[in-house]
XYZ file of C-alpha atoms in Angstrom:
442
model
C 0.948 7.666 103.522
C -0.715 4.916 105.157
C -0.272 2.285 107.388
C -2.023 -0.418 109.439
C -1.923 -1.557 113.568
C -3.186 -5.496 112.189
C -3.327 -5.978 116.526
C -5.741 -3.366 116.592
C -7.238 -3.183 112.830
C -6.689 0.257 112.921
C -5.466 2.469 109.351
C -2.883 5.581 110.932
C -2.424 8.010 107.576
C 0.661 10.664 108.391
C -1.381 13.977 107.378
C 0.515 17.274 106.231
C -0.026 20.155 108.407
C -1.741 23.114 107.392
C -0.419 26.035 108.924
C -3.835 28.584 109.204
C -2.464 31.817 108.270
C -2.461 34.956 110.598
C -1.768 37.541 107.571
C -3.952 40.601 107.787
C -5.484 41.408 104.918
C -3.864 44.543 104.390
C -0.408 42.862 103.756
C -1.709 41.041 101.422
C -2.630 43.701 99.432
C 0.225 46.289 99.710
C 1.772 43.098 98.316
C 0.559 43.902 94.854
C 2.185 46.552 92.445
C -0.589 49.739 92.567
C -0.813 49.669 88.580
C -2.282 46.151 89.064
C -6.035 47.620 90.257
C -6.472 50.252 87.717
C -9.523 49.609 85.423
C -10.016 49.897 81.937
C -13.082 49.547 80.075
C -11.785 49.863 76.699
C -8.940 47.347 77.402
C -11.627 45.190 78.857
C -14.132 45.687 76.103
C -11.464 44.262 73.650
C -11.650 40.633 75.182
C -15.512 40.667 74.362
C -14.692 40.776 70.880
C -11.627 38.959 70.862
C -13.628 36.374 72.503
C -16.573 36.562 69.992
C -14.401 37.078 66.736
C -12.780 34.039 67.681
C -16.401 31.742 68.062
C -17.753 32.953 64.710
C -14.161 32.088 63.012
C -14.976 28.672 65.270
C -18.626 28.248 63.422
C -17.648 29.665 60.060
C -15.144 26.529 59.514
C -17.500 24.431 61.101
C -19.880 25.313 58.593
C -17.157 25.343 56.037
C -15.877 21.689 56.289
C -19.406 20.448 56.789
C -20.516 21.593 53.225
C -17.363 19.575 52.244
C -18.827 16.340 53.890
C -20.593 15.758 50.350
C -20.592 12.752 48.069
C -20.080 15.038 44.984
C -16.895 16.788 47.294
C -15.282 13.482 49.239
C -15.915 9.865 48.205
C -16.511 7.414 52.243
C -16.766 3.641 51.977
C -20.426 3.860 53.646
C -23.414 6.851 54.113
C -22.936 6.566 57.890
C -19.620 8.130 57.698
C -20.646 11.003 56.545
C -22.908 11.657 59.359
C -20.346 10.678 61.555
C -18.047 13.002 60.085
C -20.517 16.026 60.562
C -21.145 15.171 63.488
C -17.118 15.541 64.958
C -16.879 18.675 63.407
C -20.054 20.079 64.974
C -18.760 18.682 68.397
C -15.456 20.075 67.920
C -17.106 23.663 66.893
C -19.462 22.728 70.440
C -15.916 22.410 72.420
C -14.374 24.879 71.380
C -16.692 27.709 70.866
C -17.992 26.760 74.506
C -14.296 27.372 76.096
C -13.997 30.763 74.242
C -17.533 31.350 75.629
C -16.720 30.638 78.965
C -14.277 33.495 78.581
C -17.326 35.620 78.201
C -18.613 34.419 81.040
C -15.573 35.306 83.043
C -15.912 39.209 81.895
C -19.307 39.089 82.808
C -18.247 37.870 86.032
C -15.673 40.350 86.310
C -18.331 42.882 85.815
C -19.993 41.855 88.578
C -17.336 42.677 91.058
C -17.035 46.081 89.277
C -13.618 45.217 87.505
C -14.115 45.681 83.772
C -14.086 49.424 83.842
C -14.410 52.634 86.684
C -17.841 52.841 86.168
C -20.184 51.249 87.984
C -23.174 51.813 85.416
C -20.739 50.020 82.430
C -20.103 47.335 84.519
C -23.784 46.545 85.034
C -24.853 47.592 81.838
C -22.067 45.266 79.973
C -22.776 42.098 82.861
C -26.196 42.329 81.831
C -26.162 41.646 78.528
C -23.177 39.175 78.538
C -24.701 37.255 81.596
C -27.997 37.394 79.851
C -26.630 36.149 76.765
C -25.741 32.904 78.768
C -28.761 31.962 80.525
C -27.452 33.711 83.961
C -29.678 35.958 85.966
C -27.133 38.610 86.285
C -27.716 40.518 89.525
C -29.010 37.920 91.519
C -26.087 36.433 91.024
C -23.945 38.697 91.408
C -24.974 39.758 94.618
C -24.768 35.775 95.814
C -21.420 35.721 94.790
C -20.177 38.547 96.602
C -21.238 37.027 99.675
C -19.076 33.747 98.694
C -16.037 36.332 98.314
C -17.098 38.103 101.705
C -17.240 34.132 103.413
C -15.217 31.811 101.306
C -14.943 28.770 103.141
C -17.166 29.781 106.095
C -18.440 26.865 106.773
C -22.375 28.958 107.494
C -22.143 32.046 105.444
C -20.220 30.757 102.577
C -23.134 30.375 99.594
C -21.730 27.442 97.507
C -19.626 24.188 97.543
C -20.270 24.238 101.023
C -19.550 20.887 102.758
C -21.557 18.484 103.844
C -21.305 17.049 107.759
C -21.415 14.034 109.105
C -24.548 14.305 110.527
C -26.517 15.782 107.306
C -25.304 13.182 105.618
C -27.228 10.780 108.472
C -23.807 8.854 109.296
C -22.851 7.389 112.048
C -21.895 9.611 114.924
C -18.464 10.223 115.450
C -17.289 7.972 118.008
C -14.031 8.917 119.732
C -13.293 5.302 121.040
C -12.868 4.038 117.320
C -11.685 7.326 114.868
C -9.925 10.868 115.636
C -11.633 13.686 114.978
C -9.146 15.133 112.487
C -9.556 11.784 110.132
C -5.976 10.799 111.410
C -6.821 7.352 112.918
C -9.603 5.195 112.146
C -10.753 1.657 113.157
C -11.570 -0.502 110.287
C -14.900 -1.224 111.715
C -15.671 2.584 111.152
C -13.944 2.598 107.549
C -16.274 -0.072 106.659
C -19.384 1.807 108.131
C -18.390 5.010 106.141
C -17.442 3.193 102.799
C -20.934 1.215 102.762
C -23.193 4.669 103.169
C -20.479 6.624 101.189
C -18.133 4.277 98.720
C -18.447 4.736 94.724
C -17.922 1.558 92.607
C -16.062 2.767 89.589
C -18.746 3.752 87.759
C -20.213 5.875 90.042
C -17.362 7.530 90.562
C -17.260 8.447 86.797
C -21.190 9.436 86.745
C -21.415 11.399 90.001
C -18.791 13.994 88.916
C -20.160 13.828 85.259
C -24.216 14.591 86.393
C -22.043 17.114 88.410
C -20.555 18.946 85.488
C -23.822 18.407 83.193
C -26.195 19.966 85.539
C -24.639 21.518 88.644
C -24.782 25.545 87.125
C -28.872 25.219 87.052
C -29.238 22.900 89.985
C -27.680 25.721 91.805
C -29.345 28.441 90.795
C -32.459 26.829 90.427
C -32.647 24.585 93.978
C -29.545 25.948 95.576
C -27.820 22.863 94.858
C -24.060 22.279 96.600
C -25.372 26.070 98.607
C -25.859 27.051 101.761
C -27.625 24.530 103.619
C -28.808 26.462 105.970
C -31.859 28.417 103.383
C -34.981 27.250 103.165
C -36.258 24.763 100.602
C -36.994 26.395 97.375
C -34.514 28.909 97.535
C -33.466 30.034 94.466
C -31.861 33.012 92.544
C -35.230 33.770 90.580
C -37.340 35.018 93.829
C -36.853 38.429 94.952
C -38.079 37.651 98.104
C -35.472 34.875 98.776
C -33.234 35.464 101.889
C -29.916 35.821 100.330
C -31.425 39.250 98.874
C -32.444 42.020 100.915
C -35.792 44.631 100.409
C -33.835 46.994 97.956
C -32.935 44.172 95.922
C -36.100 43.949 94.161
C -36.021 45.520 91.347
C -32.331 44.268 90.253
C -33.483 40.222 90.789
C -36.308 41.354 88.446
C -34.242 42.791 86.091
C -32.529 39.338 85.842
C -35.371 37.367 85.315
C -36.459 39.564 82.636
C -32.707 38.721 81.095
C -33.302 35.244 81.332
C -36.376 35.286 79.858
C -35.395 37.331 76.808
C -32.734 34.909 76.269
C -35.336 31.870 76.405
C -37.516 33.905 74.264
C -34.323 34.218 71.367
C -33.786 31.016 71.513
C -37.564 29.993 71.032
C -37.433 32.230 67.681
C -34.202 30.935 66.915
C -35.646 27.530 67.096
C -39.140 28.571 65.182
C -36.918 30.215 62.431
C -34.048 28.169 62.214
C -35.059 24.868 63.398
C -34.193 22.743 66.404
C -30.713 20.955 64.996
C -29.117 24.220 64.099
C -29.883 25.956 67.186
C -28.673 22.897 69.233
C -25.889 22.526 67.244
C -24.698 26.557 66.894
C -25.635 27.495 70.492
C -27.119 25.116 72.648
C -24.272 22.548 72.894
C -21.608 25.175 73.166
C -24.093 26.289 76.278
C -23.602 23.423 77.974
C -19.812 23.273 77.333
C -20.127 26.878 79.203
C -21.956 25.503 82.018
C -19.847 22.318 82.353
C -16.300 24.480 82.437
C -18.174 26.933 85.228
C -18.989 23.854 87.443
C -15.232 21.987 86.758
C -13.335 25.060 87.595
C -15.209 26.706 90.572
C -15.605 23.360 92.128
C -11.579 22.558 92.088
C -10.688 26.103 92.716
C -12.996 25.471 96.198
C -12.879 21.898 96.929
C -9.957 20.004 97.833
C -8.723 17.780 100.782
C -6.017 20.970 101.126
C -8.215 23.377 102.055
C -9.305 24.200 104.746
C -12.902 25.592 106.269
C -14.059 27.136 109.121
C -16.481 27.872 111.767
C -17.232 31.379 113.116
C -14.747 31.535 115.604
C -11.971 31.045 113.153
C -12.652 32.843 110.767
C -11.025 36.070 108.883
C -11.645 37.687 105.758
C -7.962 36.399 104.765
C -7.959 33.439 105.655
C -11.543 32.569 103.463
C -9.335 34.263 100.593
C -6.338 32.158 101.322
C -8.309 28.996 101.183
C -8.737 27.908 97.301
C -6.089 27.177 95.017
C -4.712 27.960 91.259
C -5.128 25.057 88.883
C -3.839 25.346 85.438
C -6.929 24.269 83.366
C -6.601 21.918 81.083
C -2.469 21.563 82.019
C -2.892 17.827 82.316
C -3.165 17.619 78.603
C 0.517 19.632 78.104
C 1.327 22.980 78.420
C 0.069 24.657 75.187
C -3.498 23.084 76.151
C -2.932 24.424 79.594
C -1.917 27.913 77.517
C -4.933 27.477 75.524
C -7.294 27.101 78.757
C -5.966 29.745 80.754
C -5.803 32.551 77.571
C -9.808 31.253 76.794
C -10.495 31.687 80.253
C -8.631 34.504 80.982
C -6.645 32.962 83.919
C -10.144 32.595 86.169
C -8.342 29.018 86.836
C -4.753 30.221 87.179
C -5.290 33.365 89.527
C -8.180 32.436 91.495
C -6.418 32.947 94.831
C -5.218 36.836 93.883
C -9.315 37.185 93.017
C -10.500 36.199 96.607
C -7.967 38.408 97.891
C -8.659 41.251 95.864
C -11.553 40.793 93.501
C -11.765 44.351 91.370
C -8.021 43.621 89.550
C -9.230 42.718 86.151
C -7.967 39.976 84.764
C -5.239 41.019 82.560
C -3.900 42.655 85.204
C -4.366 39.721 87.044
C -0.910 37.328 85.869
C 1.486 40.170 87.246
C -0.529 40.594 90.617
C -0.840 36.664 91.311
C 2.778 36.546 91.163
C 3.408 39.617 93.873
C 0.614 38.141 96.174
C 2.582 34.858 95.804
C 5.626 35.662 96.731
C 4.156 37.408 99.665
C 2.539 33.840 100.772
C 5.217 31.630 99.891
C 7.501 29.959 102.675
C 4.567 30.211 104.995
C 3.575 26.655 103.923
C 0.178 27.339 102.699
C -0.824 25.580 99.504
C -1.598 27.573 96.680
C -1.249 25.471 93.254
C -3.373 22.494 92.617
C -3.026 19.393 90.515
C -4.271 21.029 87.228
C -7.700 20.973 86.283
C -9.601 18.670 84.587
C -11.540 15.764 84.310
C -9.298 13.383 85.992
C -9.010 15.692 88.748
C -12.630 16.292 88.903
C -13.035 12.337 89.847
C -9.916 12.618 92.054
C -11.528 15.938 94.204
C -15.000 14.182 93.909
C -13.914 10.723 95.653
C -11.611 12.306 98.430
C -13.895 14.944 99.819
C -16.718 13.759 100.532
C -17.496 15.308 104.305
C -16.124 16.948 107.147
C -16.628 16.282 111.073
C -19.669 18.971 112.946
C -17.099 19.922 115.068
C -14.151 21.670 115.067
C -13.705 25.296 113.893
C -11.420 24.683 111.096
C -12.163 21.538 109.662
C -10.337 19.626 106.717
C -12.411 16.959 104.286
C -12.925 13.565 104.885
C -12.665 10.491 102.576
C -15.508 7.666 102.439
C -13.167 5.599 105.001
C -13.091 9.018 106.882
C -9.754 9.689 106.661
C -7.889 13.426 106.071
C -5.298 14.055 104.272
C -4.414 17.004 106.347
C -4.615 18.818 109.831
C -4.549 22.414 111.075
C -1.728 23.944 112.950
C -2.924 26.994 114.731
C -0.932 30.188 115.560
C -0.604 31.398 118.665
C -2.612 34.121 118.933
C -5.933 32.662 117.742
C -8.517 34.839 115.531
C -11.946 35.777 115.780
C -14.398 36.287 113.466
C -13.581 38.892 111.291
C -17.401 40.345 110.835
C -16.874 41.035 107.433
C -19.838 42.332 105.878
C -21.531 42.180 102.646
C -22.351 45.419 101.339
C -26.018 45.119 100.911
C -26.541 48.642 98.704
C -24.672 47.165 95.999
């Protein structure tokens, strides 16, 4: 809520306070039932081909109904309908077989934090070829990501959807005189400042989240897009030698290039033997439905004006964990479409906060131990459920956060007038940071 001082052209919002939690990680965890972290890799194994059986029954009545779109079959007032017919059924096959597939994507994930089975050598051997399967270099990132689990929401260690500042941004200096430094109270003068380097018309509010979705997976791993700002330009998860890997690393980053590249090389033959349109239409387009679900539901898990993220000094291990939400994907279309996201997803969306806390519970163990860690947090007034996720939500997230202040040690998003929605409340004993470390023999 809003209002205005017209004497002194100032806009005062009334933020919610965000009480930063003082849990130790440990209670957190004897929170959830035991049963909840055992392992299976049969059990596991049984989503892959759930998953699959379900895309090929996806194609084969693609394929089906489009040998039906046939003047000697169905009689259309003009030719161009039935390319336009063929056409919605291929892009219905493209949206759905891409949500199932980014259910593959998930166990492949899962892999990577050693929770589809016991073994360590399954889990890698089974990441490798899922991950590979979808155009992701499977150790490097895997070994990225656990960093992002080790620093979530550290504001210089965390690896992606890291904010920007004000002053990478090149705004204007924060000027005490005219704003508050938690986004509270700000002149108009200032607003107008901040909307003129930062404001989206309409449209661009639409396109910037939509280039977003289309191209932030491979902008990331490619240019370290939305990363940590702090590497080097060219940093990327193809180079052994970049600095998020260390020495003994070598080998593995090579081992995921050499995925990738078998992957581009199947779908060059694919091409050569099947021809561009099929390929596009089978594979590529459900691809990109892969890689546009991966970018809508990490970024809202991460980014909202909610959450909180800090500096060094404020940091703990629970805390970073404690600082994303659970959206319901696709739950602002009903709640069998939100059932139909979260069971092709495998509740990635739902039970995102139970993952940072404790990221080896596989995922159908996941619903059960969500719901113990939750009533653990609740009462304590930190948010946990989000607006659900989609594309209206997306635009929402993308317009409200758009940068935080360089100081402050836990630090809340900014609109483009530079207002925050909320502000930190402290505990009394303030925490240091927690030195978690990244196990770098993984």
């Amino acid at each position: 809520m809003a209002r205005k001082d017209d004497d002194q052209k100032v806009t005062v919002v009334e933020q919610g306070v965000y009480p930063v939690p003082d849990i130790p990680i440990k209670d957190l965890l004897d929170s959830i039932p035991p049963h909840c972290f055992k392992r299976s890799a049969l059990r596991s194994s049984v989503y892959i081909f759930w998953d699959c059986f379900l895309i090929y029954c996806f194609y084969k009545a693609a394929t089906y109904v489009d040998a039906k779109i046939d003047p000697a079959v169905i009689s259309l007032p003009s030719p161009y309908l039935y390319t336009a017919l063929s056409f919605s059924v291929w892009a219905l096959y493209g949206f759905w077989a891409g949500l199932f597939a980014t259910g593959l994507w998930v166990i492949g994930h899962e892999c990577g934090h050693q929770a589809f089975s016991e073994s360590k050598t399954i889990n890698n051997t089974v990441g490798w070829i899922v991950h590979s399967a979808l155009g992701v270099p499977y150790h490097s990132w895997r070994i990225t990501h656990a960093k992002h689990h080790a620093s979530t929401a550290h504001m210089t260690q965390d690896q992606v959807f890291v904010p920007s500042t004000r002053s990478q941004l090149g705004l204007p200096p924060f000027d005490p005189t005219r704003e508050d430094l938690l986004g509270s109270r700000v002149t108009e003068e200032v607003q107008k400042e901040l909307w003129e380097a930062l404001g989206d018309s309409p449209i661009g509010a639409v396109l910037g989240p939509a280039s977003y979705l289309l191209g932030g997976w491979l902008a990331y791993i490619t240019l370290n897009s939305s990363g940590q700002r702090r590497y080097p330009k060219g940093t990327n998860h193809f180079t052994p030698s970049a600095v998020m890997f260390a020495p003994h690393h070598y080998g593995q980053i090579i081992m995921s290039v050499v995925g990738v590249l078998l992957w581009l090389t199947a779908i060059g033959v694919g091409i050569y033997y099947k021809g561009f349109l099929e390929v596009f239409r089978t594979y590529l387009v459900p691809y990109l439905w892969v890689n546009h679900w991966l970018v809508l539901i990490t970024f809202l898990q991460h980014t909202d004006p909610l959450l909180p993220h800090y500096r060094a000094p404020e940091f703990t291990f629970a805390r970073g964990a404690l600082s994303t939400l659970d959206r319901s994907l696709l739950g602002d279309l009903g709640s069998f479409m939100g059932w139909i996201g979260a069971h092709a997803t495998h509740g990635i969306s739902e039970t995102h906060i139970l993952h940072h806390v404790s990221s080896k519970i596989p995922h159908y163990n996941a619903w059960e131990a969500s719901d113990a860690l939750k009533k653990r947090v609740r009462g304590t007034g930190i948010p946990m459920e989000g607006a659900p996720g989609g594309w209206s939500e997306m635009i929402r997230v993308f317009r409200e956060c758009k940068f935080v202040e360089d100081e402050g040690d836990v630090i809340f998003y900014k609109n483009a007038r530079g207002l925050a929605k909320m502000r930190p409340a402290l505990p009394d004993s303030s925490a240091s940071d927690s030195g978690i470390e990244v196990d770098t023999k993984a």
